[in-house]
mmCIF file of C-alpha atoms and ligand atoms in Angstrom:
data_model
loop_
_atom_site.group_PDB
_atom_site.id
_atom_site.type_symbol
_atom_site.label_atom_id
_atom_site.label_comp_id
_atom_site.label_asym_id
_atom_site.label_seq_id
_atom_site.Cartn_x
_atom_site.Cartn_y
_atom_site.Cartn_z
ATOM 1 C CA MET A 1 -9.382 28.293 -1.608
ATOM 2 C CA HIS A 2 -9.208 25.740 -4.365
ATOM 3 C CA GLN A 3 -10.187 22.024 -3.887
ATOM 4 C CA TYR A 4 -7.456 19.880 -2.198
ATOM 5 C CA SER A 5 -5.357 22.846 -1.091
ATOM 6 C CA GLU A 6 -5.024 22.853 2.695
ATOM 7 C CA PHE A 7 -7.026 19.606 2.764
ATOM 8 C CA ALA A 8 -4.084 17.989 0.978
ATOM 9 C CA TYR A 9 -2.049 17.992 4.065
ATOM 10 C CA ILE A 10 -4.663 16.051 6.184
ATOM 11 C CA TYR A 11 -6.061 13.880 3.339
ATOM 12 C CA ASP A 12 -4.060 10.821 4.357
ATOM 13 C CA GLU A 13 -4.991 11.025 7.863
ATOM 14 C CA LEU A 14 -8.709 11.244 6.870
ATOM 15 C CA MET A 15 -8.398 8.350 4.504
ATOM 16 C CA ASN A 16 -6.473 6.116 6.987
ATOM 17 C CA GLU A 17 -9.452 3.653 7.005
ATOM 18 C CA VAL A 18 -9.298 3.104 3.355
ATOM 19 C CA ASP A 19 -7.547 -0.199 2.591
ATOM 20 C CA TYR A 20 -5.296 0.805 -0.278
ATOM 21 C CA ILE A 21 -3.381 -2.484 -0.184
ATOM 22 C CA ALA A 22 -6.693 -4.320 -0.982
ATOM 23 C CA TRP A 23 -7.349 -1.759 -3.682
ATOM 24 C CA ILE A 24 -4.096 -2.498 -5.369
ATOM 25 C CA GLU A 25 -4.841 -6.254 -5.151
ATOM 26 C CA TYR A 26 -8.194 -5.614 -6.767
ATOM 27 C CA LEU A 27 -6.553 -3.739 -9.644
ATOM 28 C CA GLU A 28 -4.099 -6.413 -10.164
ATOM 29 C CA GLN A 29 -6.808 -9.071 -10.130
ATOM 30 C CA ILE A 30 -8.648 -7.112 -12.768
ATOM 31 C CA MET A 31 -5.323 -6.884 -14.897
ATOM 32 C CA ALA A 32 -4.922 -10.750 -14.485
ATOM 33 C CA ILE A 33 -8.621 -11.501 -15.498
ATOM 34 C CA GLU A 34 -8.219 -9.330 -18.558
ATOM 35 C CA ASN A 35 -4.861 -10.896 -19.433
ATOM 36 C CA ALA A 36 -3.396 -7.497 -19.563
ATOM 37 C CA SER A 37 0.413 -7.343 -19.581
ATOM 38 C CA VAL A 38 1.053 -4.126 -17.762
ATOM 39 C CA LYS A 39 4.413 -2.501 -17.267
ATOM 40 C CA ASN A 40 3.752 1.179 -17.601
ATOM 41 C CA ILE A 41 0.854 3.017 -16.110
ATOM 42 C CA LEU A 42 -0.523 6.589 -16.276
ATOM 43 C CA GLU A 43 -2.523 7.301 -13.245
ATOM 44 C CA LEU A 44 -4.871 10.350 -13.524
ATOM 45 C CA ALA A 45 -5.989 12.413 -10.357
ATOM 46 C CA CYS A 46 -3.406 10.459 -8.314
ATOM 47 C CA GLY A 47 -3.639 12.709 -5.311
ATOM 48 C CA THR A 48 -1.130 12.037 -2.561
ATOM 49 C CA GLY A 49 0.007 8.876 -4.405
ATOM 50 C CA ASN A 50 -1.820 6.300 -2.288
ATOM 51 C CA ILE A 51 -2.272 4.006 -5.327
ATOM 52 C CA THR A 52 0.812 5.419 -7.274
ATOM 53 C CA LEU A 53 3.499 4.610 -4.552
ATOM 54 C CA PRO A 54 2.573 0.959 -3.845
ATOM 55 C CA LEU A 55 2.376 0.271 -7.603
ATOM 56 C CA ALA A 56 5.760 1.947 -8.081
ATOM 57 C CA ILE A 57 7.217 -0.149 -5.262
ATOM 58 C CA LYS A 58 5.824 -3.250 -7.035
ATOM 59 C CA GLY A 59 7.881 -2.410 -10.023
ATOM 60 C CA TYR A 60 5.410 -0.842 -12.414
ATOM 61 C CA ASP A 61 6.726 2.131 -14.364
ATOM 62 C CA ILE A 62 4.007 4.702 -13.253
ATOM 63 C CA VAL A 63 3.407 8.428 -13.844
ATOM 64 C CA GLY A 64 0.950 10.210 -11.533
ATOM 65 C CA MET A 65 -0.948 13.306 -12.639
ATOM 66 C CA ASP A 66 -3.016 15.658 -10.478
ATOM 67 C CA ILE A 67 -4.406 19.173 -10.625
ATOM 68 C CA SER A 68 -3.483 19.964 -6.924
ATOM 69 C CA GLU A 69 0.002 21.102 -6.323
ATOM 70 C CA GLU A 70 -0.523 20.400 -2.671
ATOM 71 C CA MET A 71 -1.622 16.812 -3.157
ATOM 72 C CA LEU A 72 1.447 16.308 -5.339
ATOM 73 C CA ASN A 73 3.764 17.895 -2.683
ATOM 74 C CA VAL A 74 2.503 15.249 -0.235
ATOM 75 C CA ALA A 75 3.018 12.519 -2.889
ATOM 76 C CA VAL A 76 6.577 13.574 -3.672
ATOM 77 C CA LYS A 77 7.434 13.841 -0.048
ATOM 78 C CA LYS A 78 6.224 10.238 0.556
ATOM 79 C CA SER A 79 8.115 8.854 -2.380
ATOM 80 C CA LYS A 80 11.349 10.700 -1.313
ATOM 81 C CA GLU A 81 11.029 9.265 2.096
ATOM 82 C CA ILE A 82 10.821 5.797 0.798
ATOM 83 C CA GLY A 83 13.417 6.359 -1.853
ATOM 84 C CA VAL A 84 11.188 5.577 -4.857
ATOM 85 C CA ASP A 85 11.522 7.666 -8.034
ATOM 86 C CA ILE A 86 8.122 8.641 -9.423
ATOM 87 C CA VAL A 87 7.304 11.187 -12.015
ATOM 88 C CA TYR A 88 4.367 13.340 -10.927
ATOM 89 C CA LEU A 89 2.814 15.925 -13.240
ATOM 90 C CA GLU A 90 0.705 18.864 -12.177
ATOM 91 C CA GLN A 91 -2.102 18.862 -14.803
ATOM 92 C CA ASP A 92 -5.813 19.528 -15.097
ATOM 93 C CA ILE A 93 -6.839 16.295 -16.804
ATOM 94 C CA ARG A 94 -9.691 18.130 -18.456
ATOM 95 C CA ASN A 95 -7.033 19.279 -20.957
ATOM 96 C CA LEU A 96 -4.929 16.176 -20.672
ATOM 97 C CA GLU A 97 -1.644 16.404 -22.408
ATOM 98 C CA PHE A 98 0.632 13.356 -22.290
ATOM 99 C CA GLU A 99 2.494 12.607 -25.460
ATOM 100 C CA VAL A 100 3.549 9.185 -24.639
ATOM 101 C CA ASP A 101 1.904 6.573 -26.895
ATOM 102 C CA GLY A 102 1.358 2.867 -26.375
ATOM 103 C CA LEU A 103 0.398 2.977 -22.689
ATOM 104 C CA ASP A 104 -0.268 -0.383 -21.126
ATOM 105 C CA CYS A 105 -2.667 0.979 -18.515
ATOM 106 C CA VAL A 106 -4.487 4.088 -17.440
ATOM 107 C CA LEU A 107 -5.901 4.317 -13.980
ATOM 108 C CA CYS A 108 -8.071 6.765 -12.193
ATOM 109 C CA CYS A 109 -9.071 5.792 -8.594
ATOM 110 C CA CYS A 110 -11.360 7.122 -5.844
ATOM 111 C CA ASP A 111 -13.644 9.564 -7.421
ATOM 112 C CA GLY A 112 -11.237 11.465 -9.807
ATOM 113 C CA PHE A 113 -13.878 11.400 -12.572
ATOM 114 C CA ASN A 114 -16.633 12.589 -10.260
ATOM 115 C CA TYR A 115 -14.706 15.847 -10.136
ATOM 116 C CA ILE A 116 -15.137 16.216 -13.867
ATOM 117 C CA LEU A 117 -18.412 18.020 -13.973
ATOM 118 C CA LYS A 118 -19.171 18.238 -17.770
ATOM 119 C CA ASP A 119 -19.724 15.378 -20.252
ATOM 120 C CA LYS A 120 -17.604 17.268 -22.757
ATOM 121 C CA HIS A 121 -14.673 17.166 -20.445
ATOM 122 C CA LEU A 122 -15.089 13.527 -19.638
ATOM 123 C CA LYS A 123 -15.220 12.812 -23.332
ATOM 124 C CA ASN A 124 -11.990 14.832 -23.894
ATOM 125 C CA ILE A 125 -10.310 12.651 -21.250
ATOM 126 C CA PHE A 126 -11.667 9.329 -22.620
ATOM 127 C CA THR A 127 -10.631 10.352 -26.159
ATOM 128 C CA LYS A 128 -7.102 11.176 -25.233
ATOM 129 C CA VAL A 129 -6.821 7.909 -23.101
ATOM 130 C CA TYR A 130 -8.114 5.853 -26.018
ATOM 131 C CA TYR A 131 -5.407 7.300 -28.319
ATOM 132 C CA GLN A 132 -2.582 6.966 -25.804
ATOM 133 C CA MET A 133 -3.213 3.339 -24.933
ATOM 134 C CA LYS A 134 -1.673 0.494 -26.909
ATOM 135 C CA GLU A 135 -4.145 -1.709 -28.749
ATOM 136 C CA GLU A 136 -4.395 -4.246 -25.960
ATOM 137 C CA GLY A 137 -4.202 -1.687 -23.307
ATOM 138 C CA ILE A 138 -6.571 -1.521 -20.332
ATOM 139 C CA PHE A 139 -8.325 1.586 -18.796
ATOM 140 C CA ILE A 140 -9.452 0.998 -15.222
ATOM 141 C CA PHE A 141 -11.328 3.747 -13.167
ATOM 142 C CA ASP A 142 -13.966 4.046 -10.551
ATOM 143 C CA ILE A 143 -16.647 6.439 -9.636
ATOM 144 C CA SER A 144 -18.879 7.065 -6.601
ATOM 145 C CA SER A 145 -22.265 6.019 -7.923
ATOM 146 C CA TYR A 146 -25.393 8.098 -8.576
ATOM 147 C CA TYR A 147 -26.948 6.184 -5.699
ATOM 148 C CA LYS A 148 -24.082 7.217 -3.301
ATOM 149 C CA LEU A 149 -24.061 10.755 -4.173
ATOM 150 C CA THR A 150 -27.835 11.324 -4.138
ATOM 151 C CA LYS A 151 -29.075 8.933 -1.377
ATOM 152 C CA ILE A 152 -26.071 8.556 0.955
ATOM 153 C CA LEU A 153 -24.133 11.831 0.704
ATOM 154 C CA GLY A 154 -26.703 14.106 -0.836
ATOM 155 C CA ASP A 155 -28.259 16.573 1.470
ATOM 156 C CA ASN A 156 -26.606 15.093 4.452
ATOM 157 C CA THR A 157 -24.362 16.485 7.154
ATOM 158 C CA TYR A 158 -21.531 14.667 8.666
ATOM 159 C CA GLY A 159 -19.044 15.497 11.341
ATOM 160 C CA GLU A 160 -16.298 13.789 13.168
ATOM 161 C CA GLU A 161 -13.907 14.546 16.027
ATOM 162 C CA LYS A 162 -10.570 12.769 15.651
ATOM 163 C CA GLU A 163 -7.490 13.229 17.806
ATOM 164 C CA ASN A 164 -6.058 16.209 15.920
ATOM 165 C CA ILE A 165 -8.767 17.072 13.287
ATOM 166 C CA THR A 166 -12.310 17.891 13.662
ATOM 167 C CA TYR A 167 -14.498 18.527 10.623
ATOM 168 C CA MET A 168 -17.959 19.227 9.443
ATOM 169 C CA TRP A 169 -19.175 18.268 6.067
ATOM 170 C CA GLN A 170 -22.382 19.596 4.591
ATOM 171 C CA ASN A 171 -23.809 18.414 1.397
ATOM 172 C CA PHE A 172 -26.338 19.825 -1.078
ATOM 173 C CA PHE A 173 -27.500 17.924 -4.163
ATOM 174 C CA ASN A 174 -28.665 19.825 -7.175
ATOM 175 C CA TYR A 175 -30.801 17.604 -9.348
ATOM 176 C CA GLU A 176 -30.758 20.136 -12.259
ATOM 177 C CA ASN A 177 -27.183 19.403 -13.196
ATOM 178 C CA ASN A 178 -26.691 16.380 -11.014
ATOM 179 C CA THR A 179 -23.998 17.779 -8.885
ATOM 180 C CA LEU A 180 -23.237 17.445 -5.184
ATOM 181 C CA ASP A 181 -21.779 20.599 -3.560
ATOM 182 C CA MET A 182 -19.821 19.824 -0.439
ATOM 183 C CA ASP A 183 -19.136 22.500 2.087
ATOM 184 C CA LEU A 184 -16.215 21.257 4.296
ATOM 185 C CA VAL A 185 -14.847 22.924 7.420
ATOM 186 C CA PHE A 186 -11.816 21.662 9.267
ATOM 187 C CA PHE A 187 -10.207 22.459 12.520
ATOM 188 C CA VAL A 188 -6.720 21.138 12.785
ATOM 189 C CA LYS A 189 -4.802 21.172 16.043
ATOM 190 C CA ASP A 190 -1.217 22.396 15.825
ATOM 191 C CA GLU A 191 1.720 21.302 17.948
ATOM 192 C CA ASN A 192 0.799 23.821 20.629
ATOM 193 C CA GLY A 193 -2.708 22.402 20.919
ATOM 194 C CA LYS A 194 -4.285 25.460 19.042
ATOM 195 C CA TYR A 195 -6.930 24.805 16.289
ATOM 196 C CA ASP A 196 -6.542 26.331 12.848
ATOM 197 C CA LYS A 197 -9.768 26.499 10.794
ATOM 198 C CA PHE A 198 -10.169 26.336 7.172
ATOM 199 C CA ASN A 199 -12.805 25.774 4.556
ATOM 200 C CA GLU A 200 -13.064 23.915 1.152
ATOM 201 C CA TYR A 201 -15.866 23.626 -1.279
ATOM 202 C CA HIS A 202 -15.916 20.653 -3.421
ATOM 203 C CA THR A 203 -18.334 19.762 -6.204
ATOM 204 C CA GLN A 204 -18.731 16.266 -7.625
ATOM 205 C CA ARG A 205 -20.912 15.187 -10.491
ATOM 206 C CA ALA A 206 -23.245 12.157 -10.036
ATOM 207 C CA TYR A 207 -23.040 10.064 -13.251
ATOM 208 C CA LYS A 208 -25.280 7.271 -14.038
ATOM 209 C CA GLU A 209 -23.426 4.051 -15.198
ATOM 210 C CA ASN A 210 -25.024 4.228 -18.658
ATOM 211 C CA GLU A 211 -23.995 7.959 -19.198
ATOM 212 C CA ILE A 212 -20.334 6.979 -18.712
ATOM 213 C CA ALA A 213 -20.540 3.841 -20.764
ATOM 214 C CA ASN A 214 -22.203 5.822 -23.668
ATOM 215 C CA ILE A 215 -19.395 8.315 -23.671
ATOM 216 C CA LEU A 216 -16.838 5.489 -23.553
ATOM 217 C CA ARG A 217 -18.501 3.712 -26.547
ATOM 218 C CA GLU A 218 -18.727 7.156 -28.494
ATOM 219 C CA VAL A 219 -14.888 7.549 -28.196
ATOM 220 C CA GLY A 220 -14.262 4.026 -29.356
ATOM 221 C CA PHE A 221 -14.024 1.697 -26.358
ATOM 222 C CA SER A 222 -15.775 -1.580 -27.311
ATOM 223 C CA LYS A 223 -15.261 -3.752 -24.392
ATOM 224 C CA ILE A 224 -16.660 -2.290 -21.200
ATOM 225 C CA LYS A 225 -17.168 -4.025 -17.933
ATOM 226 C CA THR A 226 -18.578 -2.696 -14.692
ATOM 227 C CA TYR A 227 -18.123 -4.101 -11.158
ATOM 228 C CA GLY A 228 -19.873 -3.123 -7.911
ATOM 229 C CA ASP A 229 -18.105 -2.279 -4.633
ATOM 230 C CA PHE A 230 -14.803 -4.099 -5.277
ATOM 231 C CA SER A 231 -16.401 -7.287 -6.348
ATOM 232 C CA PHE A 232 -16.555 -9.005 -9.719
ATOM 233 C CA GLU A 233 -20.270 -8.808 -9.854
ATOM 234 C CA LYS A 234 -22.302 -6.229 -11.782
ATOM 235 C CA PRO A 235 -23.211 -3.125 -9.908
ATOM 236 C CA LYS A 236 -26.573 -3.240 -8.067
ATOM 237 C CA GLU A 237 -29.088 -0.543 -7.212
ATOM 238 C CA ASP A 238 -27.342 0.302 -3.947
ATOM 239 C CA THR A 239 -23.707 -0.006 -5.175
ATOM 240 C CA GLU A 240 -21.665 2.881 -3.927
ATOM 241 C CA ARG A 241 -18.502 2.505 -6.014
ATOM 242 C CA ILE A 242 -18.542 1.315 -9.689
ATOM 243 C CA THR A 243 -15.429 0.128 -11.197
ATOM 244 C CA PHE A 244 -15.106 0.419 -15.092
ATOM 245 C CA VAL A 245 -12.815 -1.783 -17.025
ATOM 246 C CA CYS A 246 -12.453 -0.746 -20.590
ATOM 247 C CA LYS A 247 -10.568 -2.013 -23.561
ATOM 248 C CA LYS A 248 -10.426 -0.893 -27.242
HETATM 249 C C1 SAM B 301 -10.563 11.789 -3.724
HETATM 250 S S1 SAM B 301 -9.031 12.366 -4.435
HETATM 251 C C2 SAM B 301 -8.397 10.839 -4.950
HETATM 252 C C3 SAM B 301 -6.836 10.810 -5.001
HETATM 253 C C4 SAM B 301 -6.235 9.354 -5.181
HETATM 254 N N1 SAM B 301 -6.642 8.932 -6.507
HETATM 255 C C5 SAM B 301 -6.523 8.412 -4.078
HETATM 256 O O1 SAM B 301 -7.107 7.370 -4.459
HETATM 257 O O2 SAM B 301 -6.318 8.728 -2.838
HETATM 258 C C6 SAM B 301 -9.448 13.079 -5.997
HETATM 259 C C7 SAM B 301 -8.327 13.759 -6.635
HETATM 260 O O3 SAM B 301 -8.810 14.211 -7.900
HETATM 261 C C8 SAM B 301 -7.923 15.350 -8.176
HETATM 262 N N2 SAM B 301 -8.620 16.152 -9.302
HETATM 263 C C9 SAM B 301 -9.843 16.742 -9.221
HETATM 264 N N3 SAM B 301 -10.094 17.406 -10.375
HETATM 265 C C10 SAM B 301 -8.960 17.202 -11.245
HETATM 266 C C11 SAM B 301 -8.589 17.635 -12.547
HETATM 267 N N4 SAM B 301 -9.446 18.350 -13.273
HETATM 268 N N5 SAM B 301 -7.386 17.316 -12.962
HETATM 269 C C12 SAM B 301 -6.592 16.554 -12.271
HETATM 270 N N6 SAM B 301 -6.805 16.082 -10.944
HETATM 271 C C13 SAM B 301 -8.098 16.313 -10.511
HETATM 272 C C14 SAM B 301 -7.842 16.131 -6.854
HETATM 273 O O4 SAM B 301 -6.885 17.087 -6.954
HETATM 274 C C15 SAM B 301 -7.556 14.849 -5.958
HETATM 275 O O5 SAM B 301 -6.353 14.689 -5.735
#
């Protein structure tokens, strides 16, 4: 079973404690600080559209891209229900193909790049983004930090029993290639009260801040800022989410 297949249909329920409204506000604050004039946006690894949909409702012309057909099914369903037209593209961003130049903004939120396991693939993506962005464009993305993947998630087991979903999540950190293997098992209650079980295996790469900054510089980005945990402060040793703000 590939990543974010069956999991797609319960993703939003498991993410219901994430404050996406605050996340959107944070992104817009960054755009304002950078004096970025943003009308069109390409969002990479958009998932079920939790960032995409609110931005489209606010009037941005946004395209969402994701490798998971199932995550996009959920995204399309939500946008149809609300009556907002959004173009969603099913694509592996490691071979990003998007022939629209002059983008105002490219986004990738909530770990999208942690799923890119190899430097060379991250470099491919950054290169493509660099060339598709307009001169004054802005590239904003976040990653779960090396600290979070090694010290908080690494080699830990989590479990939770919710009303309709029970899950176990076992992690194994591999220091040879700095990857975190996550073994997820879900039990989802159907309308008759019977539980269906399924597994997914996810792998995330733990990147150090400077590894990413170096690749960004290599491909040409010259203005790179980093912020820790939704603040406007530099990341600290125990920062869990690092947001990168990049310009040419
Ligand atoms: C944690 S989810 C984040 C989804 C969304 N950005 C959000 O904020 O809710 C990570 C997403 O990355 C996508 N993803 C992972 N590898 C990808 C790849 N190579 N190309 C495109 N999308 C990918 C997954 O399918 C999943 O939807």
